[in-house]
Amino acid sequence: WWTTWSSSCDFTNYSSCRLIRRNNMTMRPQPRFPEPDTQPFWDATKEKKLMYQTCDDCPEVIFYPRAHCTQCGSLNNTWNQSKGLGTVYTFSVVMQSRHPAFKDIGPYAVAYVDLDEGFRIMTNVVNVKNPIEDIKIGMKVKLSWLDQGEGEISLPMFEPA
């Protein structure tokens, strides 16, 4: 009933990590589907595309995904692909987590990243040796992905640019 990482996983390089799944559970909490407002976002993560919306009736950039514009209320929104470049707005390092999905990864950084396209995302900053010393507010970062099983969603993460 639990999940663990493969023995070859190096947590300073998430691309080397592969989830071992037990009883059809994944390592990280997953969205519940169907989810009509965010489904296109999650479908795009399977192709490692970070999507956001813009309003067709005003200049608003919309994130997190939703059916309406947060500025004018319009239902006329367009999906766009982010280039995945941004800046750390703020972050916190979690030293210990008792949640089964996070208990074995040691200290990890939870961050808000401002993307160059004009939206902010809550994420993790990965591929650093020491998240306490190696991450700084204002640091340039780029998109990386953490796969959640074969053919399933991937989670957008960020690493130093």
N, C-alpha and C. Protein backbone atom coordinates (compact mmCIF):
# COMPACT_ATOMS: atom_id res chain seq x y z
N TRP A 1 0.79 -1.20 0.00
CA TRP A 1 0.00 0.00 0.00
C TRP A 1 0.83 1.26 0.00
N TRP A 2 2.11 1.15 -0.22
CA TRP A 2 2.97 2.32 -0.22
C TRP A 2 3.86 2.35 -1.44
N THR A 3 4.52 3.47 -1.64
CA THR A 3 5.37 3.68 -2.81
C THR A 3 6.75 4.08 -2.33
N THR A 4 7.76 3.72 -3.09
CA THR A 4 9.12 4.13 -2.76
C THR A 4 9.86 4.48 -4.04
N TRP A 5 11.03 5.10 -3.91
CA TRP A 5 11.86 5.46 -5.05
C TRP A 5 12.74 4.28 -5.43
N SER A 6 13.17 4.24 -6.67
CA SER A 6 14.11 3.22 -7.09
C SER A 6 15.43 3.43 -6.36
N SER A 7 16.20 2.37 -6.21
CA SER A 7 17.46 2.46 -5.47
C SER A 7 18.49 3.30 -6.21
N SER A 8 18.30 3.55 -7.51
CA SER A 8 19.24 4.36 -8.28
C SER A 8 18.94 5.85 -8.21
N CYS A 9 17.95 6.25 -7.42
CA CYS A 9 17.54 7.66 -7.37
C CYS A 9 18.57 8.50 -6.63
N ASP A 10 19.00 9.59 -7.28
CA ASP A 10 19.90 10.58 -6.68
C ASP A 10 19.08 11.85 -6.50
N PHE A 11 18.77 12.21 -5.29
CA PHE A 11 17.83 13.30 -5.06
C PHE A 11 18.39 14.68 -5.39
N THR A 12 19.68 14.77 -5.76
CA THR A 12 20.20 16.03 -6.27
C THR A 12 19.96 16.13 -7.77
N ASN A 13 19.45 15.03 -8.38
CA ASN A 13 19.16 15.01 -9.80
C ASN A 13 17.89 14.18 -10.01
N TYR A 14 16.73 14.84 -9.95
CA TYR A 14 15.45 14.14 -10.02
C TYR A 14 15.27 13.37 -11.33
N SER A 15 16.01 13.76 -12.38
CA SER A 15 15.82 13.04 -13.64
C SER A 15 16.28 11.60 -13.53
N SER A 16 17.09 11.28 -12.51
CA SER A 16 17.52 9.89 -12.32
C SER A 16 16.51 9.09 -11.52
N CYS A 17 15.46 9.73 -11.03
CA CYS A 17 14.50 9.07 -10.15
C CYS A 17 13.39 8.41 -10.95
N ARG A 18 13.01 7.23 -10.52
CA ARG A 18 11.88 6.53 -11.10
C ARG A 18 11.06 6.01 -9.93
N LEU A 19 9.79 6.22 -10.02
CA LEU A 19 8.93 5.76 -8.94
C LEU A 19 8.69 4.26 -9.03
N ILE A 20 8.74 3.62 -7.89
CA ILE A 20 8.27 2.26 -7.78
C ILE A 20 6.91 2.37 -7.13
N ARG A 21 5.90 1.83 -7.80
CA ARG A 21 4.53 1.98 -7.33
C ARG A 21 4.07 0.69 -6.68
N ARG A 22 3.36 0.84 -5.59
CA ARG A 22 2.79 -0.31 -4.91
C ARG A 22 1.30 -0.08 -4.78
N ASN A 23 0.52 -1.11 -5.14
CA ASN A 23 -0.94 -1.04 -5.05
C ASN A 23 -1.52 0.20 -5.73
N ASN A 24 -0.95 0.54 -6.90
CA ASN A 24 -1.47 1.61 -7.73
C ASN A 24 -1.45 2.99 -7.07
N MET A 25 -0.52 3.21 -6.15
CA MET A 25 -0.38 4.53 -5.52
C MET A 25 0.87 5.21 -6.07
N THR A 26 0.82 6.52 -6.18
CA THR A 26 1.98 7.27 -6.65
C THR A 26 2.64 7.97 -5.49
N MET A 27 3.85 8.44 -5.71
CA MET A 27 4.64 9.04 -4.64
C MET A 27 4.04 10.36 -4.15
N ARG A 28 3.57 11.19 -5.06
CA ARG A 28 3.03 12.50 -4.68
C ARG A 28 1.51 12.49 -4.78
N PRO A 29 0.84 13.31 -3.98
CA PRO A 29 -0.63 13.41 -4.11
C PRO A 29 -1.01 13.84 -5.53
N GLN A 30 -2.10 13.30 -6.04
CA GLN A 30 -2.53 13.54 -7.41
C GLN A 30 -3.88 14.26 -7.44
N PRO A 31 -4.13 15.02 -8.52
CA PRO A 31 -5.47 15.61 -8.67
C PRO A 31 -6.51 14.51 -8.90
N ARG A 32 -7.73 14.80 -8.56
CA ARG A 32 -8.82 13.86 -8.80
C ARG A 32 -9.51 14.22 -10.10
N PHE A 33 -9.63 13.25 -10.97
CA PHE A 33 -10.25 13.48 -12.27
C PHE A 33 -11.60 12.81 -12.31
N PRO A 34 -12.60 13.30 -13.08
CA PRO A 34 -12.44 14.39 -14.03
C PRO A 34 -12.40 15.75 -13.33
N GLU A 35 -11.63 16.65 -13.89
CA GLU A 35 -11.47 18.00 -13.38
C GLU A 35 -11.52 18.94 -14.58
N PRO A 36 -12.71 19.39 -14.98
CA PRO A 36 -12.85 20.09 -16.26
C PRO A 36 -12.03 21.38 -16.39
N ASP A 37 -11.87 22.14 -15.33
CA ASP A 37 -11.13 23.40 -15.46
C ASP A 37 -9.64 23.19 -15.62
N THR A 38 -9.08 22.14 -15.02
CA THR A 38 -7.63 21.95 -15.05
C THR A 38 -7.19 20.77 -15.93
N GLN A 39 -8.12 20.01 -16.48
CA GLN A 39 -7.77 18.82 -17.28
C GLN A 39 -6.75 19.13 -18.38
N PRO A 40 -6.93 20.21 -19.18
CA PRO A 40 -5.93 20.49 -20.22
C PRO A 40 -4.53 20.73 -19.65
N PHE A 41 -4.45 21.35 -18.49
CA PHE A 41 -3.15 21.57 -17.84
C PHE A 41 -2.49 20.23 -17.53
N TRP A 42 -3.23 19.33 -16.87
CA TRP A 42 -2.67 18.04 -16.47
C TRP A 42 -2.37 17.16 -17.67
N ASP A 43 -3.21 17.21 -18.70
CA ASP A 43 -2.93 16.44 -19.91
C ASP A 43 -1.62 16.91 -20.55
N ALA A 44 -1.37 18.20 -20.55
CA ALA A 44 -0.14 18.74 -21.13
C ALA A 44 1.10 18.31 -20.35
N THR A 45 0.95 18.09 -19.04
CA THR A 45 2.12 17.67 -18.26
C THR A 45 2.61 16.29 -18.70
N LYS A 46 1.73 15.49 -19.25
CA LYS A 46 2.14 14.17 -19.75
C LYS A 46 3.15 14.32 -20.89
N GLU A 47 3.09 15.47 -21.59
CA GLU A 47 4.02 15.78 -22.68
C GLU A 47 5.10 16.77 -22.22
N LYS A 48 5.17 16.99 -20.91
CA LYS A 48 6.13 17.92 -20.30
C LYS A 48 5.98 19.33 -20.88
N LYS A 49 4.73 19.78 -20.93
CA LYS A 49 4.42 21.14 -21.35
C LYS A 49 3.75 21.85 -20.18
N LEU A 50 4.25 23.02 -19.83
CA LEU A 50 3.67 23.84 -18.77
C LEU A 50 2.73 24.85 -19.44
N MET A 51 1.45 24.70 -19.17
CA MET A 51 0.44 25.52 -19.83
C MET A 51 -0.15 26.54 -18.86
N TYR A 52 -0.53 27.69 -19.41
CA TYR A 52 -1.23 28.73 -18.68
C TYR A 52 -2.25 29.33 -19.63
N GLN A 53 -3.14 30.16 -19.09
CA GLN A 53 -4.19 30.75 -19.92
C GLN A 53 -4.02 32.27 -20.00
N THR A 54 -4.52 32.83 -21.10
CA THR A 54 -4.67 34.27 -21.23
C THR A 54 -6.11 34.54 -21.65
N CYS A 55 -6.60 35.69 -21.23
CA CYS A 55 -7.97 36.09 -21.56
C CYS A 55 -7.99 36.69 -22.97
N ASP A 56 -9.01 36.31 -23.74
CA ASP A 56 -9.17 36.85 -25.09
C ASP A 56 -9.84 38.22 -25.09
N ASP A 57 -10.41 38.63 -23.95
CA ASP A 57 -11.16 39.88 -23.89
C ASP A 57 -10.45 40.98 -23.10
N CYS A 58 -9.37 40.64 -22.41
CA CYS A 58 -8.56 41.64 -21.71
C CYS A 58 -7.14 41.09 -21.63
N PRO A 59 -6.17 41.85 -21.16
CA PRO A 59 -4.78 41.38 -21.19
C PRO A 59 -4.36 40.46 -20.03
N GLU A 60 -5.31 39.93 -19.28
CA GLU A 60 -5.00 39.15 -18.08
C GLU A 60 -4.33 37.80 -18.40
N VAL A 61 -3.29 37.48 -17.62
CA VAL A 61 -2.67 36.16 -17.63
C VAL A 61 -3.32 35.38 -16.49
N ILE A 62 -3.77 34.16 -16.77
CA ILE A 62 -4.56 33.39 -15.79
C ILE A 62 -3.79 32.15 -15.37
N PHE A 63 -3.54 32.04 -14.09
CA PHE A 63 -2.97 30.82 -13.51
C PHE A 63 -3.28 30.84 -12.04
N TYR A 64 -3.78 29.85 -11.53
CA TYR A 64 -3.97 28.46 -11.87
C TYR A 64 -5.11 28.33 -12.86
N PRO A 65 -5.17 27.21 -13.60
CA PRO A 65 -6.20 27.06 -14.63
C PRO A 65 -7.62 27.13 -14.07
N ARG A 66 -8.48 27.81 -14.81
CA ARG A 66 -9.90 27.91 -14.42
C ARG A 66 -10.72 28.28 -15.64
N ALA A 67 -12.02 28.24 -15.49
CA ALA A 67 -12.92 28.45 -16.62
C ALA A 67 -13.08 29.92 -16.99
N HIS A 68 -12.79 30.83 -16.07
CA HIS A 68 -13.08 32.25 -16.31
C HIS A 68 -11.85 33.11 -16.07
N CYS A 69 -11.87 34.30 -16.64
CA CYS A 69 -10.82 35.29 -16.41
C CYS A 69 -10.98 35.88 -15.02
N THR A 70 -9.90 35.99 -14.29
CA THR A 70 -9.96 36.54 -12.93
C THR A 70 -10.08 38.06 -12.92
N GLN A 71 -9.84 38.69 -14.06
CA GLN A 71 -9.93 40.15 -14.15
C GLN A 71 -11.32 40.62 -14.60
N CYS A 72 -11.80 40.05 -15.72
CA CYS A 72 -13.06 40.55 -16.30
C CYS A 72 -14.20 39.54 -16.26
N GLY A 73 -13.92 38.30 -15.86
CA GLY A 73 -14.96 37.29 -15.77
C GLY A 73 -15.28 36.58 -17.08
N SER A 74 -14.58 36.92 -18.15
CA SER A 74 -14.84 36.32 -19.46
C SER A 74 -14.59 34.81 -19.43
N LEU A 75 -15.35 34.10 -20.24
CA LEU A 75 -15.14 32.66 -20.42
C LEU A 75 -14.30 32.37 -21.66
N ASN A 76 -13.82 33.43 -22.33
CA ASN A 76 -13.03 33.30 -23.55
C ASN A 76 -11.54 33.32 -23.21
N ASN A 77 -11.00 32.14 -22.96
CA ASN A 77 -9.60 32.03 -22.57
C ASN A 77 -8.85 31.15 -23.57
N THR A 78 -7.56 31.42 -23.73
CA THR A 78 -6.70 30.67 -24.64
C THR A 78 -5.58 30.02 -23.84
N TRP A 79 -5.27 28.75 -24.16
CA TRP A 79 -4.15 28.04 -23.54
C TRP A 79 -2.87 28.40 -24.26
N ASN A 80 -1.79 28.61 -23.49
CA ASN A 80 -0.47 28.94 -24.02
C ASN A 80 0.56 28.07 -23.33
N GLN A 81 1.67 27.82 -24.01
CA GLN A 81 2.76 27.05 -23.42
C GLN A 81 3.83 27.99 -22.89
N SER A 82 4.20 27.80 -21.64
CA SER A 82 5.25 28.59 -21.02
C SER A 82 6.62 28.12 -21.51
N LYS A 83 7.56 29.05 -21.59
CA LYS A 83 8.94 28.68 -21.91
C LYS A 83 9.64 28.05 -20.71
N GLY A 84 9.03 28.21 -19.52
CA GLY A 84 9.58 27.55 -18.34
C GLY A 84 10.75 28.28 -17.69
N LEU A 85 10.85 29.57 -17.92
CA LEU A 85 11.92 30.37 -17.31
C LEU A 85 11.31 31.33 -16.31
N GLY A 86 11.96 31.46 -15.16
CA GLY A 86 11.41 32.34 -14.15
C GLY A 86 12.40 32.69 -13.07
N THR A 87 11.87 33.27 -11.99
CA THR A 87 12.65 33.77 -10.86
C THR A 87 11.99 33.32 -9.57
N VAL A 88 12.80 32.90 -8.61
CA VAL A 88 12.27 32.52 -7.31
C VAL A 88 11.73 33.77 -6.62
N TYR A 89 10.44 33.78 -6.32
CA TYR A 89 9.80 34.88 -5.60
C TYR A 89 10.04 34.73 -4.10
N THR A 90 9.78 33.54 -3.59
CA THR A 90 10.04 33.22 -2.19
C THR A 90 10.11 31.70 -2.06
N PHE A 91 10.66 31.22 -0.96
CA PHE A 91 10.74 29.78 -0.75
C PHE A 91 10.86 29.47 0.73
N SER A 92 10.61 28.22 1.05
CA SER A 92 10.80 27.70 2.40
C SER A 92 11.36 26.29 2.27
N VAL A 93 12.24 25.92 3.17
CA VAL A 93 12.80 24.57 3.14
C VAL A 93 12.11 23.73 4.21
N VAL A 94 11.54 22.64 3.77
CA VAL A 94 10.91 21.68 4.68
C VAL A 94 12.00 20.71 5.12
N MET A 95 12.28 20.71 6.40
CA MET A 95 13.36 19.87 6.91
C MET A 95 12.91 18.43 7.15
N GLN A 96 11.65 18.26 7.55
CA GLN A 96 11.14 16.93 7.83
C GLN A 96 9.65 16.92 7.58
N SER A 97 9.21 15.89 6.90
CA SER A 97 7.78 15.74 6.66
C SER A 97 7.39 14.32 7.02
N ARG A 98 6.31 14.19 7.75
CA ARG A 98 5.85 12.87 8.13
C ARG A 98 4.86 12.28 7.13
N HIS A 99 4.48 13.08 6.13
CA HIS A 99 3.59 12.57 5.09
C HIS A 99 4.34 11.48 4.31
N PRO A 100 3.71 10.34 4.09
CA PRO A 100 4.40 9.24 3.41
C PRO A 100 4.98 9.60 2.05
N ALA A 101 4.37 10.54 1.35
CA ALA A 101 4.86 10.92 0.02
C ALA A 101 6.16 11.70 0.08
N PHE A 102 6.49 12.27 1.21
CA PHE A 102 7.66 13.16 1.29
C PHE A 102 8.67 12.74 2.35
N LYS A 103 8.38 11.73 3.15
CA LYS A 103 9.20 11.44 4.32
C LYS A 103 10.62 11.03 3.99
N ASP A 104 10.87 10.47 2.82
CA ASP A 104 12.20 9.96 2.50
C ASP A 104 13.05 10.91 1.67
N ILE A 105 12.57 12.07 1.32
CA ILE A 105 13.36 12.92 0.41
C ILE A 105 14.24 13.92 1.14
N GLY A 106 14.21 13.96 2.46
CA GLY A 106 15.08 14.88 3.19
C GLY A 106 14.64 16.31 3.00
N PRO A 107 15.50 17.26 3.31
CA PRO A 107 15.13 18.67 3.14
C PRO A 107 14.79 18.97 1.67
N TYR A 108 13.67 19.67 1.47
CA TYR A 108 13.29 20.05 0.12
C TYR A 108 12.68 21.45 0.15
N ALA A 109 12.79 22.14 -0.98
CA ALA A 109 12.34 23.53 -1.06
C ALA A 109 10.97 23.62 -1.72
N VAL A 110 10.05 24.29 -1.05
CA VAL A 110 8.76 24.66 -1.62
C VAL A 110 8.88 26.13 -1.97
N ALA A 111 8.56 26.48 -3.20
CA ALA A 111 8.80 27.85 -3.66
C ALA A 111 7.64 28.38 -4.50
N TYR A 112 7.53 29.70 -4.52
CA TYR A 112 6.73 30.38 -5.52
C TYR A 112 7.72 30.90 -6.56
N VAL A 113 7.45 30.58 -7.81
CA VAL A 113 8.30 31.02 -8.92
C VAL A 113 7.47 31.92 -9.82
N ASP A 114 8.01 33.10 -10.12
CA ASP A 114 7.40 34.02 -11.07
C ASP A 114 7.90 33.68 -12.47
N LEU A 115 6.98 33.23 -13.33
CA LEU A 115 7.35 32.88 -14.70
C LEU A 115 7.44 34.14 -15.55
N ASP A 116 8.31 34.09 -16.56
CA ASP A 116 8.51 35.24 -17.43
C ASP A 116 7.23 35.67 -18.16
N GLU A 117 6.28 34.75 -18.31
CA GLU A 117 5.02 35.08 -18.99
C GLU A 117 4.05 35.87 -18.11
N GLY A 118 4.37 36.01 -16.81
CA GLY A 118 3.54 36.85 -15.95
C GLY A 118 2.66 36.12 -14.96
N PHE A 119 2.92 34.87 -14.66
CA PHE A 119 2.15 34.17 -13.64
C PHE A 119 3.08 33.56 -12.61
N ARG A 120 2.53 33.22 -11.47
CA ARG A 120 3.28 32.67 -10.35
C ARG A 120 2.77 31.26 -10.07
N ILE A 121 3.70 30.33 -9.81
CA ILE A 121 3.35 28.94 -9.55
C ILE A 121 4.02 28.46 -8.27
N MET A 122 3.28 27.68 -7.48
CA MET A 122 3.87 27.02 -6.32
C MET A 122 4.48 25.71 -6.81
N THR A 123 5.71 25.45 -6.40
CA THR A 123 6.46 24.33 -6.96
C THR A 123 7.56 23.91 -5.99
N ASN A 124 8.44 23.08 -6.45
CA ASN A 124 9.66 22.73 -5.73
C ASN A 124 10.85 23.19 -6.54
N VAL A 125 11.92 23.62 -5.86
CA VAL A 125 13.20 23.89 -6.51
C VAL A 125 14.06 22.66 -6.23
N VAL A 126 14.52 22.02 -7.29
CA VAL A 126 15.24 20.75 -7.19
C VAL A 126 16.62 20.88 -7.83
N ASN A 127 17.38 19.79 -7.75
CA ASN A 127 18.71 19.70 -8.35
C ASN A 127 19.68 20.71 -7.76
N VAL A 128 19.58 20.89 -6.45
CA VAL A 128 20.56 21.66 -5.69
C VAL A 128 21.11 20.74 -4.60
N LYS A 129 22.37 20.93 -4.23
CA LYS A 129 22.95 20.08 -3.19
C LYS A 129 22.37 20.36 -1.82
N ASN A 130 22.22 21.65 -1.50
CA ASN A 130 21.73 22.04 -0.19
C ASN A 130 20.68 23.13 -0.38
N PRO A 131 19.40 22.79 -0.24
CA PRO A 131 18.36 23.80 -0.50
C PRO A 131 18.43 25.00 0.45
N ILE A 132 19.01 24.83 1.62
CA ILE A 132 19.11 25.94 2.56
C ILE A 132 20.09 26.99 2.06
N GLU A 133 21.19 26.55 1.49
CA GLU A 133 22.25 27.47 1.07
C GLU A 133 22.23 27.81 -0.42
N ASP A 134 21.72 26.91 -1.25
CA ASP A 134 21.86 27.05 -2.69
C ASP A 134 20.71 27.78 -3.38
N ILE A 135 19.62 28.03 -2.68
CA ILE A 135 18.47 28.73 -3.28
C ILE A 135 18.40 30.13 -2.70
N LYS A 136 18.18 31.10 -3.56
CA LYS A 136 18.09 32.50 -3.14
C LYS A 136 16.87 33.14 -3.78
N ILE A 137 16.24 34.06 -3.06
CA ILE A 137 15.17 34.87 -3.64
C ILE A 137 15.77 35.68 -4.78
N GLY A 138 15.08 35.69 -5.92
CA GLY A 138 15.57 36.39 -7.10
C GLY A 138 16.40 35.51 -8.02
N MET A 139 16.67 34.27 -7.62
CA MET A 139 17.47 33.34 -8.42
C MET A 139 16.71 32.95 -9.69
N LYS A 140 17.42 32.93 -10.82
CA LYS A 140 16.84 32.50 -12.09
C LYS A 140 16.73 30.98 -12.08
N VAL A 141 15.57 30.48 -12.53
CA VAL A 141 15.33 29.05 -12.57
C VAL A 141 14.72 28.65 -13.91
N LYS A 142 14.81 27.35 -14.20
CA LYS A 142 14.21 26.81 -15.42
C LYS A 142 13.42 25.56 -15.07
N LEU A 143 12.48 25.25 -15.92
CA LEU A 143 11.56 24.14 -15.72
C LEU A 143 12.26 22.79 -15.81
N SER A 144 11.89 21.89 -14.91
CA SER A 144 12.25 20.48 -15.01
C SER A 144 11.01 19.69 -14.60
N TRP A 145 11.03 18.39 -14.76
CA TRP A 145 9.83 17.59 -14.55
C TRP A 145 10.10 16.40 -13.65
N LEU A 146 9.12 16.06 -12.84
CA LEU A 146 9.16 14.85 -12.02
C LEU A 146 8.02 13.96 -12.47
N ASP A 147 8.38 12.86 -13.14
CA ASP A 147 7.37 11.92 -13.64
C ASP A 147 6.68 11.22 -12.49
N GLN A 148 5.40 10.95 -12.68
CA GLN A 148 4.60 10.29 -11.66
C GLN A 148 4.11 8.94 -12.16
N GLY A 149 4.96 8.20 -12.81
CA GLY A 149 4.59 6.89 -13.32
C GLY A 149 4.49 6.92 -14.83
N GLU A 150 4.57 5.78 -15.46
CA GLU A 150 4.53 5.69 -16.91
C GLU A 150 3.18 6.13 -17.46
N GLY A 151 3.21 7.12 -18.35
CA GLY A 151 1.99 7.57 -19.00
C GLY A 151 1.08 8.42 -18.14
N GLU A 152 1.50 8.71 -16.92
CA GLU A 152 0.68 9.53 -16.04
C GLU A 152 1.23 10.95 -16.03
N ILE A 153 0.67 11.79 -15.21
CA ILE A 153 1.09 13.19 -15.19
C ILE A 153 2.53 13.32 -14.72
N SER A 154 3.14 14.43 -15.08
CA SER A 154 4.43 14.84 -14.54
C SER A 154 4.20 16.12 -13.76
N LEU A 155 5.03 16.35 -12.77
CA LEU A 155 4.89 17.56 -11.95
C LEU A 155 5.95 18.58 -12.35
N PRO A 156 5.52 19.83 -12.60
CA PRO A 156 6.51 20.86 -12.94
C PRO A 156 7.32 21.25 -11.72
N MET A 157 8.62 21.17 -11.84
CA MET A 157 9.58 21.57 -10.82
C MET A 157 10.51 22.59 -11.47
N PHE A 158 11.33 23.21 -10.68
CA PHE A 158 12.29 24.17 -11.22
C PHE A 158 13.66 23.91 -10.64
N GLU A 159 14.68 24.22 -11.44
CA GLU A 159 16.07 24.04 -11.05
C GLU A 159 16.84 25.30 -11.42
N PRO A 160 18.04 25.49 -10.85
CA PRO A 160 18.81 26.68 -11.22
C PRO A 160 19.04 26.77 -12.73
N ALA A 161 18.89 27.98 -13.26
CA ALA A 161 19.06 28.18 -14.71
C ALA A 161 20.54 28.26 -15.06
